[in-house]
Coordinates of C-alpha atoms in Angstrom, one line a residue:
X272 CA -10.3 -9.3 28.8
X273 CA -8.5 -11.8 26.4
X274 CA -5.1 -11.4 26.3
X275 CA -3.9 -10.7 22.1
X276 CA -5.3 -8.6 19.4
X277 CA -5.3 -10.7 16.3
X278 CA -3.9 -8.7 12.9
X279 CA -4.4 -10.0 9.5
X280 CA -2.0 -8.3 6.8
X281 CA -3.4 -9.2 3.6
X282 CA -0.7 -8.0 1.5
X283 CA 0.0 -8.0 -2.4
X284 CA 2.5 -11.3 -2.2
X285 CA 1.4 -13.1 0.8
X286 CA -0.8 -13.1 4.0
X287 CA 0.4 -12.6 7.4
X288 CA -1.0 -12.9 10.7
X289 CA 0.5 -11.5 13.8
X290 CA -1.1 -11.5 17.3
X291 CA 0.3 -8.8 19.7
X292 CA -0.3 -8.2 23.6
X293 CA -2.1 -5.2 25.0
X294 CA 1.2 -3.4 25.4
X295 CA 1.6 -3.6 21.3
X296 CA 4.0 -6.4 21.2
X297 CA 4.3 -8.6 18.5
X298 CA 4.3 -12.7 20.1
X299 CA 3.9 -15.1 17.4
X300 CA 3.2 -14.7 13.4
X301 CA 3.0 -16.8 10.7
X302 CA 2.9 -16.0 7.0
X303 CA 2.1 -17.7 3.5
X304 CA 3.0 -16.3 -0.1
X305 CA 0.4 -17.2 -3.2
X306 CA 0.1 -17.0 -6.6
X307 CA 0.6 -14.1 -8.6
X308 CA -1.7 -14.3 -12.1
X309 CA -0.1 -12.3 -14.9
X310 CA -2.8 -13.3 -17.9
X311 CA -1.0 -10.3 -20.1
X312 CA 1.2 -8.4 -20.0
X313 CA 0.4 -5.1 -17.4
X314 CA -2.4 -7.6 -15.9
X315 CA -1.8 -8.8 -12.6
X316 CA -5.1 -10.8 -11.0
X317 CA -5.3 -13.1 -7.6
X318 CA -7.1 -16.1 -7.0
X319 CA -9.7 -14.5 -3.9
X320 CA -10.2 -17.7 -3.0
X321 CA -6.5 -18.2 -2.1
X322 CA -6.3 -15.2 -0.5
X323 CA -9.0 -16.3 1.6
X324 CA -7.6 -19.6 2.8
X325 CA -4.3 -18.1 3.6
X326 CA -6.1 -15.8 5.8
X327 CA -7.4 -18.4 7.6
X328 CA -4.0 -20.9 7.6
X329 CA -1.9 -18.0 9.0
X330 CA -4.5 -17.2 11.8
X331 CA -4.7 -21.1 12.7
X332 CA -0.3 -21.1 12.4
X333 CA 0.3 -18.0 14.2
X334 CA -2.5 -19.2 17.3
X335 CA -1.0 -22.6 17.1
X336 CA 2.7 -21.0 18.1
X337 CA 1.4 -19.8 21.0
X338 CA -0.4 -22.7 21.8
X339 CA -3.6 -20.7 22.3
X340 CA -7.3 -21.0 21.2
X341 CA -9.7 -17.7 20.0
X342 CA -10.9 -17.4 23.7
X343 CA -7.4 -16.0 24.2
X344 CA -8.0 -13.4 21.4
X345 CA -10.2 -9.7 22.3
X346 CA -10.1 -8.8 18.9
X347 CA -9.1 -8.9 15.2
X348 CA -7.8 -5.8 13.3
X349 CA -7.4 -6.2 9.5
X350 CA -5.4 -3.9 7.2
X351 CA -4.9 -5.0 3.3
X352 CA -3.7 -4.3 -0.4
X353 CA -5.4 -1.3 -0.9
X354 CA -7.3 -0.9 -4.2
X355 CA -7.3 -4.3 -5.3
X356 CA -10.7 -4.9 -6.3
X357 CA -13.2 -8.0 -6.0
X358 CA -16.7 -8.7 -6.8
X359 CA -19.0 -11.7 -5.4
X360 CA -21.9 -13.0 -5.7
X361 CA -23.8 -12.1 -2.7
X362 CA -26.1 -15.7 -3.0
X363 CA -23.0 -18.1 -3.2
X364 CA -19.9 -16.5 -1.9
X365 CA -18.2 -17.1 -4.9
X366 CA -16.2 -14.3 -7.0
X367 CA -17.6 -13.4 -10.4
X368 CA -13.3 -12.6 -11.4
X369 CA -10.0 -13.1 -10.6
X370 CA -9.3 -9.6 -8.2
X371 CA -7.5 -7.0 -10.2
X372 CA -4.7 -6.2 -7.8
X373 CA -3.4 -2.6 -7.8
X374 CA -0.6 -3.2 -10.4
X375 CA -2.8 -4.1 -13.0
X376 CA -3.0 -1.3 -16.3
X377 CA -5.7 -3.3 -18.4
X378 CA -8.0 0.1 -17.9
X379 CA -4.8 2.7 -18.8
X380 CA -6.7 3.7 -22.1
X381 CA -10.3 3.9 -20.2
X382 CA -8.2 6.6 -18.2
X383 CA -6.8 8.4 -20.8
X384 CA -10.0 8.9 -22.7
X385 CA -11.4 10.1 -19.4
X386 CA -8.8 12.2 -19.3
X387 CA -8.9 13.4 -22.7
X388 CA -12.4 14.1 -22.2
X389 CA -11.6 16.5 -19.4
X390 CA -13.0 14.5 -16.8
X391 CA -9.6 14.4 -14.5
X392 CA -10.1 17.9 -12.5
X393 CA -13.7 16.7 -11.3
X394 CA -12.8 13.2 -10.0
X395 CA -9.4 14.8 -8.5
X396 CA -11.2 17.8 -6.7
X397 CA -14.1 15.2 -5.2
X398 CA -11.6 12.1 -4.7
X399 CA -7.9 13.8 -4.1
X400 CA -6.8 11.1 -6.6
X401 CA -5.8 11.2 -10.5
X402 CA -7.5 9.3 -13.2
X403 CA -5.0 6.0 -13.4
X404 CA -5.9 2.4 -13.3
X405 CA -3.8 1.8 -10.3
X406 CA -8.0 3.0 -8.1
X407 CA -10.4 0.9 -8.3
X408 CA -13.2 2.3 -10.0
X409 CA -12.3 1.4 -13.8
X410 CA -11.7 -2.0 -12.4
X411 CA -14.9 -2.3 -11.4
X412 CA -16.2 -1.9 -14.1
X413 CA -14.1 -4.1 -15.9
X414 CA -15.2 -7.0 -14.2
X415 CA -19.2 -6.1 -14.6
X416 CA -18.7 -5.7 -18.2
X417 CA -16.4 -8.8 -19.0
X418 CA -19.2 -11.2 -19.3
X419 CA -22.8 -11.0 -20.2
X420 CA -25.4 -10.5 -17.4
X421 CA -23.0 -9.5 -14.9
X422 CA -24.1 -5.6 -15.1
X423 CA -27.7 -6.8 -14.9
X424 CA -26.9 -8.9 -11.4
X425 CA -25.1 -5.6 -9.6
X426 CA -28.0 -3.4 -10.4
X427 CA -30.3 -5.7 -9.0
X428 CA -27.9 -6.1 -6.1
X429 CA -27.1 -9.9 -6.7
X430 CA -23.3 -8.6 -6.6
X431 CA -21.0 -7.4 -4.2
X432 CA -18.0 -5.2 -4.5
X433 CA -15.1 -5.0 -2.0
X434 CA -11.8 -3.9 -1.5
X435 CA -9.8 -6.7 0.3
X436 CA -10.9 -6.0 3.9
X437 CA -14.6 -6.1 2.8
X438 CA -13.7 -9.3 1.0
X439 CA -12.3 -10.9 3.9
X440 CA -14.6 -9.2 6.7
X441 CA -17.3 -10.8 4.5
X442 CA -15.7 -14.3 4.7
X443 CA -15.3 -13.6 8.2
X444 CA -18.8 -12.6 9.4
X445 CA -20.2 -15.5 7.1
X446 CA -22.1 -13.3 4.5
X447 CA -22.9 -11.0 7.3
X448 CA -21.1 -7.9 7.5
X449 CA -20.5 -5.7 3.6
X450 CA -18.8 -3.2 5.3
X451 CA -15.3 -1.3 5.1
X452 CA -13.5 1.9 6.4
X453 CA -12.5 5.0 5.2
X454 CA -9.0 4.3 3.9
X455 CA -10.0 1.9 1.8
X456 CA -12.9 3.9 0.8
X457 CA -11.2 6.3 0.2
X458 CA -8.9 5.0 -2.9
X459 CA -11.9 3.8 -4.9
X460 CA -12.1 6.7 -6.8
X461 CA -16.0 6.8 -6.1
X462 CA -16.0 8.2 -2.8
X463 CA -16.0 11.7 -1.8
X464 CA -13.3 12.6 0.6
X465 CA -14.9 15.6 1.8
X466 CA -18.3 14.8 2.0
X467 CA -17.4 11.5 3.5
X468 CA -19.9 9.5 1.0
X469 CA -20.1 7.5 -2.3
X470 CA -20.7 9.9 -4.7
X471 CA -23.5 9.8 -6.9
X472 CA -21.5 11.9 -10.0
X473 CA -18.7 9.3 -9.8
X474 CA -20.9 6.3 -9.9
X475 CA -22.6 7.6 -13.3
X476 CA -19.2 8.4 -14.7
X477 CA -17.9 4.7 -14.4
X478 CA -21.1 3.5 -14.5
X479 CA -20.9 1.3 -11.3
X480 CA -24.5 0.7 -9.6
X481 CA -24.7 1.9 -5.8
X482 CA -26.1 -1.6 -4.3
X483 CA -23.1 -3.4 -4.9
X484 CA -21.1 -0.7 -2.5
X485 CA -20.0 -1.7 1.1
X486 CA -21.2 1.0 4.2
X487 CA -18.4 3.0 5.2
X488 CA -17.2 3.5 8.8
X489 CA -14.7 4.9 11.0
X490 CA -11.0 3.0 11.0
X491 CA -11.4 2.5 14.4
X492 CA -15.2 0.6 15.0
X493 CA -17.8 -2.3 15.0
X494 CA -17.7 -3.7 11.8
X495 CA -19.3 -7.2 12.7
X496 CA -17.8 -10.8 14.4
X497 CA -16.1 -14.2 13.4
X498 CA -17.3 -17.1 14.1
X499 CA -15.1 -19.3 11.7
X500 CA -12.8 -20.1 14.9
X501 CA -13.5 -21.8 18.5
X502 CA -15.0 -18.9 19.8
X503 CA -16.9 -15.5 18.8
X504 CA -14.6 -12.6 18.4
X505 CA -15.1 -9.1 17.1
X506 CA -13.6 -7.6 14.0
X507 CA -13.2 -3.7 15.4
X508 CA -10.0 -2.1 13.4
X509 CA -9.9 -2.0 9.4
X510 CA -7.5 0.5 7.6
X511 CA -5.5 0.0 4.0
X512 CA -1.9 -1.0 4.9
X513 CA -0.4 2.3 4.4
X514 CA -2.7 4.2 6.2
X515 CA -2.6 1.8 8.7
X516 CA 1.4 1.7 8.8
X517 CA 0.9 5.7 9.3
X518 CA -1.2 4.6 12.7
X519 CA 1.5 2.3 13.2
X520 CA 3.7 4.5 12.9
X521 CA 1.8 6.7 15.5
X522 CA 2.8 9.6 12.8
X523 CA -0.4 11.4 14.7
X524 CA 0.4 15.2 14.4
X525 CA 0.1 17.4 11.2
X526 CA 3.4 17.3 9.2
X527 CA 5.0 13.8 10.4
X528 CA 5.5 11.6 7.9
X529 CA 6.2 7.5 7.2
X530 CA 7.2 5.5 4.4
X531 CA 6.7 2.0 4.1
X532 CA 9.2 -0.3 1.9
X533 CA 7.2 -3.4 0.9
X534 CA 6.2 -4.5 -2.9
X535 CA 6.4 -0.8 -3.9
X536 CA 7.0 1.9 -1.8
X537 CA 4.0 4.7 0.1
X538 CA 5.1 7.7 1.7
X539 CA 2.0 9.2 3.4
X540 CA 2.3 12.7 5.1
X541 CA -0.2 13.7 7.7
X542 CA -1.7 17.3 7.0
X543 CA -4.5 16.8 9.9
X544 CA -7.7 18.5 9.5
X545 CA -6.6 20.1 5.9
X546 CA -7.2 17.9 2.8
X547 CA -3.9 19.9 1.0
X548 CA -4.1 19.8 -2.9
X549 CA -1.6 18.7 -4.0
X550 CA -0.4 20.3 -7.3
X551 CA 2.3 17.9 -8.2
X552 CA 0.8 15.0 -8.9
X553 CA 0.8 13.6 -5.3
X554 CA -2.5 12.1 -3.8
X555 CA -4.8 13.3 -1.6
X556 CA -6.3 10.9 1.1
X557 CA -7.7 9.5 4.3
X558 CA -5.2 8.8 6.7
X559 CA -7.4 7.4 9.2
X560 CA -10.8 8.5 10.6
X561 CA -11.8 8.4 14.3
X562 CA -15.4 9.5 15.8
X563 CA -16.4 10.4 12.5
X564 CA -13.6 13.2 11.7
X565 CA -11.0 12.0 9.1
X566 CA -7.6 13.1 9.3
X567 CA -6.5 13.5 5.9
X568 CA -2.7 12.7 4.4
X569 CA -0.8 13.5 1.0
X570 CA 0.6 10.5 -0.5
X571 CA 3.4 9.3 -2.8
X572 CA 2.7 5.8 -4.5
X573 CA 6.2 4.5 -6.0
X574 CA 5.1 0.6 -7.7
X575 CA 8.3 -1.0 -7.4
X576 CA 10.2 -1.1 -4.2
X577 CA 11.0 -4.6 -2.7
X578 CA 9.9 -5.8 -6.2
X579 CA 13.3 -4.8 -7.8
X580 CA 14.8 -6.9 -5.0
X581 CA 12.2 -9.8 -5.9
X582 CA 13.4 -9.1 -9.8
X583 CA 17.0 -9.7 -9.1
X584 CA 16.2 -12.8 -7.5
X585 CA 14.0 -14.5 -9.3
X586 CA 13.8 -12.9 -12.8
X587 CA 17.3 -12.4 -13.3
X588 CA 18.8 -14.5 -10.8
X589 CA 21.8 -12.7 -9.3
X590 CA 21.0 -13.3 -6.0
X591 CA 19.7 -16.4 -4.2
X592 CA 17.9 -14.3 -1.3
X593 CA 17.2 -10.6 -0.9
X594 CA 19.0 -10.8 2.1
X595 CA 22.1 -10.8 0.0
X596 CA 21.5 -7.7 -1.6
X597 CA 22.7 -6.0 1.8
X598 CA 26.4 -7.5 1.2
X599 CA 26.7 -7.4 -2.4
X600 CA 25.6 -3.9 -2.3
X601 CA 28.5 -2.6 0.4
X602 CA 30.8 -3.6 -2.3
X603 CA 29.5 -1.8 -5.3
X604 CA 32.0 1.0 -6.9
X605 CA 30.4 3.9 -5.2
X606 CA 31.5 5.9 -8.3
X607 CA 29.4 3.6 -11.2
X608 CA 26.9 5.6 -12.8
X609 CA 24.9 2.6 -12.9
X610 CA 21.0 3.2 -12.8
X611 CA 18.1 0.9 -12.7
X612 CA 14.6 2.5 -13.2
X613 CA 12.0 -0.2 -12.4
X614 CA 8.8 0.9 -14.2
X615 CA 8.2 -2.4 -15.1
X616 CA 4.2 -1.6 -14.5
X617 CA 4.4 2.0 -15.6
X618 CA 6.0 4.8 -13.2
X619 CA 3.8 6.0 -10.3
X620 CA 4.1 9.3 -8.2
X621 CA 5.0 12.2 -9.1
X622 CA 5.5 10.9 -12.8
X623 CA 1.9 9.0 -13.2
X624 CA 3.2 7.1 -16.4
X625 CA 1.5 3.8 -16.8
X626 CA 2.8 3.5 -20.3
X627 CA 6.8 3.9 -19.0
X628 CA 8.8 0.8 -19.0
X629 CA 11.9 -0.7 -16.8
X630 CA 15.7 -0.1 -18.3
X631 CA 19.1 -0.3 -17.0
X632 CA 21.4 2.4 -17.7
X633 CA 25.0 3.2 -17.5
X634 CA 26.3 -0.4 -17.8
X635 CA 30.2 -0.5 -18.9
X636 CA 32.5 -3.5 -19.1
X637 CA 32.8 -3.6 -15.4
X638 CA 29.8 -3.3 -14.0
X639 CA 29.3 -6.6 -12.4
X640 CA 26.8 -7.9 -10.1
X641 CA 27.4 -5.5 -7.2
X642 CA 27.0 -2.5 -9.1
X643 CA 23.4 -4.0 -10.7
X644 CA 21.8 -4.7 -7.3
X645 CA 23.2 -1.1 -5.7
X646 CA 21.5 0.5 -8.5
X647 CA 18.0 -1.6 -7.6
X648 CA 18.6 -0.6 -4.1
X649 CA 19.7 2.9 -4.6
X650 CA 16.2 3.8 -7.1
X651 CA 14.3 2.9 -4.2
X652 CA 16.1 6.2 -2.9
X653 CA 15.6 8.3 -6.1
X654 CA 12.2 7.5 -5.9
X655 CA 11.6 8.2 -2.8
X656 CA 13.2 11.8 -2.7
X657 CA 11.0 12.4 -5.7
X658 CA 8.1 12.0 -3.6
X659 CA 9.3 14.6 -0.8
X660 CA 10.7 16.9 -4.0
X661 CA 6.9 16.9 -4.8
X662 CA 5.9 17.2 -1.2
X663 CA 8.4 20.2 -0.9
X664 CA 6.9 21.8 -4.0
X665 CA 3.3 21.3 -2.5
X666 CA 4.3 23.7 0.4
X667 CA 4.2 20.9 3.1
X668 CA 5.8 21.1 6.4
X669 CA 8.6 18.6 5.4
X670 CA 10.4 17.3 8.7
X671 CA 13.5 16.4 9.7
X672 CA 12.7 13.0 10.3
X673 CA 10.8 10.3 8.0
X674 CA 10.0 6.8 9.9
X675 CA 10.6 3.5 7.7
X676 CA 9.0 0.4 7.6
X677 CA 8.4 -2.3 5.8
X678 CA 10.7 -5.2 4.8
X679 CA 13.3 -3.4 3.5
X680 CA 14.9 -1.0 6.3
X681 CA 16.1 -4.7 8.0
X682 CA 18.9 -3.6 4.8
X683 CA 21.4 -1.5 6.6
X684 CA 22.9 -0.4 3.5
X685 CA 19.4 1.0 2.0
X686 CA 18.7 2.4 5.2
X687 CA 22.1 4.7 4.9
X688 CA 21.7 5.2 1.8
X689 CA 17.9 6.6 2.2
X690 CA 19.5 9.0 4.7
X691 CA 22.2 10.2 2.3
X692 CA 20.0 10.8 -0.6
X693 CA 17.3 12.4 1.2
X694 CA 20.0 14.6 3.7
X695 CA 16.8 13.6 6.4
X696 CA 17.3 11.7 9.0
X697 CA 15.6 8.3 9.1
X698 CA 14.4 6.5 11.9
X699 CA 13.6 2.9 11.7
X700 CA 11.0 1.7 14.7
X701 CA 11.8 -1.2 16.8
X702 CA 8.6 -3.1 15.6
X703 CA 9.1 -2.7 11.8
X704 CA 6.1 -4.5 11.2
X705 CA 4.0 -1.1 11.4
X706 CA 1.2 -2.3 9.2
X707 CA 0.1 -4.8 11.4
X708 CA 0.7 -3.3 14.2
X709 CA -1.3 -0.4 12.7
X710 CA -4.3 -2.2 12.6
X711 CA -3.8 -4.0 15.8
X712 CA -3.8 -0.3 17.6
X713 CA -6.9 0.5 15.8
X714 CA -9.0 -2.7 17.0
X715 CA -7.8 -2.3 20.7
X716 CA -8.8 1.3 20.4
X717 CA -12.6 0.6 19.3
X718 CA -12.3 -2.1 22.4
X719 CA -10.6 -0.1 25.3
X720 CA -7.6 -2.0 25.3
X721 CA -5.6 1.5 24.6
X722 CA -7.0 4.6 25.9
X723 CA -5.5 7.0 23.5
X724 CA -3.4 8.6 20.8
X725 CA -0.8 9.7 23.3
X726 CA -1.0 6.4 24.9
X727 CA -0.2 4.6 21.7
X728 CA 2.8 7.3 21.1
X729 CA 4.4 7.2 23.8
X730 CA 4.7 3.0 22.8
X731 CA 6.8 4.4 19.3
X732 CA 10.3 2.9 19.9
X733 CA 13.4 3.3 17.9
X734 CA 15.6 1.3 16.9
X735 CA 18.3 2.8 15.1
X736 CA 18.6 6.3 13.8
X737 CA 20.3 7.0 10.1
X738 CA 22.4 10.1 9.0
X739 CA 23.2 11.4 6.0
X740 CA 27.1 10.8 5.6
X741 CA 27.6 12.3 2.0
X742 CA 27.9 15.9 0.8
X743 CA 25.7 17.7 -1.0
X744 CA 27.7 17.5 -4.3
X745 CA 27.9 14.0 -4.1
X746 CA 24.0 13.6 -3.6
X747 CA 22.9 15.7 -5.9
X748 CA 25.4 14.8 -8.6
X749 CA 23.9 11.1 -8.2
X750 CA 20.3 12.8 -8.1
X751 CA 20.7 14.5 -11.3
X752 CA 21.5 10.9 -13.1
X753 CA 18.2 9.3 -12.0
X754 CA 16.6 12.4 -13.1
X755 CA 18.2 11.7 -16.6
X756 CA 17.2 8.3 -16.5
X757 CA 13.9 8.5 -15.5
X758 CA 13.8 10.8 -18.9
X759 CA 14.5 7.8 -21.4
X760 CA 12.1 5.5 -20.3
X761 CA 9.4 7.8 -20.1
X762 CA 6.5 7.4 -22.5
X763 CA 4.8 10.8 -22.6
X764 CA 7.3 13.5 -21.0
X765 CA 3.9 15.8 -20.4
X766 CA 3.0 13.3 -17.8
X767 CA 5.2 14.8 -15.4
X768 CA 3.7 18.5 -15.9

């Protein structure tokens, strides 16, 4: 058998492609930002086409480090933005729209009135998500209704709808394969969890036509082949890229949990066979399916997490790399009651306040630059023991341990810091690039290439554990101000209820 799985990570900010060996080791990568489309403000839109030809620039780099051809590749596993939404024209290829990336709000008053017509228990109960335009169902329908004769083409099934991996697997297959997996599936807000189906009730609600859906199948399976290389290779691992961080995380067994630091932050918690409801405001979802049995997770979306890092640098301009943060932040007065809540596209979980903005709080005359970029660090913290506070409150089996990943937890400083605000211990993985990896395990699986779950856990490496080194007092004292922060930039305090 060839000797690499090939991953694509289609992420929010840029395309990555990284080939690993049969033993789960990353050997070459390559990656390429492109450009994000703000048309109004709350809109965020990419250019699919771009996203497409950096898939296929990245794969080309990341072969061409290695000095190998596709005969050298056995398969290709792709994980993706999740809920980022494009439609096609089946006929040409070509996207009808911009994609509406996950960020976007432009449908936050189509979700209220849903909401205010009591539609949010029903879509909840069927989906295990909440009525916000962060899914991708009122985008969707955005698209079919922005110009004339577009709703007319997806009812006669001239159009196509996809989440990013059906988008690229599309692309891939050469107008082949509409297919996608369960993950992604799953955070549509038009399919049923439980039943394991688009649902027909769902469709009527948003009024989005059945033919332009892709077929759902496992995480792990035969979704179709390339043959826009040298050679032929099968495409047999697709998962969203938090779901398939949680497989890269090998976070296998009911009541272990991950969380992922990229753009914004996802902590998913694996509940196994039991789709738990949650009843603060935390999603229910797919973790990954395997031989047709889903294993289901709760998850905590925070928007901003890396982004406030990406803010400092570019849109204020403190800081000339994010690297720097790491430094600046070890010299911040520990003391400053300095706090930076970055809702700058609403608050996500538990809050679920698209209407919130972003605000700095607590600056005196000494604040300096240190003090702002611990405080951007240090609410990736808050916001992330706001997800296990909801967790907690759920009645999950919280462990001791959460694994990190992501581009973030290379920051020593956040990492520590995560461990003393939580009081967990955190574990960051040797390979930090779970996401890929995720969906580098799931294509070998489908393949052979690994046998098993265990076989894949017992690969799990760490690379540095994190304690908490702070009292209580201290932590919660520090808690309590992000609490009262959070408070005055919210827009509807009953959001939170």
């Amino acid at each position: 058998m060839p000797d690499y799985i090939l991953a694509i990570d289609q992420g929010t900010t840029s395309t990555r492609a990284i080939l690993f060996d049969h033993r789960g080791q990353p050997k070459s990568q390559a990656q390429q930002e492109f450009e994000q489309i703000f048309p109004h403000d709350g809109w965020v839109e990419h250019d699919p086409e771009a996203i497409w030809e950096s898939t296929l620039s990245v794969c080309r780099k990341a072969m061409e480090k290695l000095n190998i051809d596709t005969s050298h590749i056995s398969c290709i596993g792709i994980t993706n933005q999740r809920e980022t939404t494009i439609v096609w024209d089946k006929n040409t290829g070509k996207p009808v729209y911009n994609a509406i990336v996950w960020q976007d709000r432009r449908t936050a008053a189509q979700c209220e009135q849903l909401k205010a017509d009591g539609f949010e228990d029903m879509v909840h109960a069927k989906t295990g998500l909440l009525l916000d335009p962060y899914f991708s169902a009122t985008k969707i329908a955005w698209i079919l209704d922005h110009q004339p004769g577009l709703r007319a083409q997806a009812e006669q099934g001239e159009l196509l709808f996809g989440t990013v991996d059906s988008y690229l697997l599309w692309r891939l297959s050469d107008g082949i394969s509409h297919k996608t997996d369960a993950t992604n599936a799953s955070r549509t807000l038009i399919y049923n969890i439980h039943s394991g189906e688009w649902d027909n009730e769902l469709l009527e609600l948003f009024n989005i036509p059945a033919a332009i859906l892709p077929e759902v199948l496992d995480s792990s399976a035969s979704f179709g082949d390339t043959n826009v290389f040298d050679h032929s290779i099968p495409i047999t691992g697709i998962a969203g890229d938090q779901q398939a961080a949680l497989f890269g995380q090998t976070c296998f067994e009911p009541g272990m949990v991950k969380s992922t630091y990229g753009t914004g932050c996802f902590m998913i918690l694996n509940t196994g066979d039991q789709a738990v409801d949650s009843q603060h405001r935390m999603l229910t979802t797919i973790g990954y399916q395997l031989n047709g049995k889903p294993s289901y997770a709760i998850e905590g979306s925070i928007f901003v997490a890396g982004a406030a890092i990406q803010w400092l640098r570019d849109g204020l301009q403190l800081i000339s790399k994010a690297k720097h943060t790491e430094k600046l932040a070890s010299k911040a007065n520990p003391d400053a009651n300095v706090y930076m809540v970055p809702a700058f596209t609403g608050l996500g979980a538990p809050y679920w306040d698209p209407q919130a903005r972003g605000a700095l709080l607590g600056l005196t005359r000494d604040t300096g630059i240190e003090e702002v970029v611990a405080a951007g660090i240090l609410s990736v913290c808050y916001q992330t023991r706001d997800l296990l506070e909801a967790m907690n409150k759920d009645g999950a089996n919280l462990p001791d341990t959460l694994r990190v990943d992501g581009g973030m937890v290379k920051n020593n400083w956040f990492v520590q810091s995560l461990a003393d605000t939580l009081a967990t211990r955190v574990q960051r993985p040797t390979i930090t690039e779970t996401t890929a990896l995720g969906a580098a395990y799931l294509a070998g699986l489908q393949l052979g290439i690994f046998e098993s779950l265990e076989q894949l856990a017992d690969l799990w490496q760490c690379d540095n554990t994190f304690e908490s080194a702070i009292d209580d007092n201290q932590r919660n004292r520090r808690y309590k101000g992000w609490l009262e922060a959070v408070e005055r930039v919210k827009s509807k305090p009953e959001l939170t209820h």
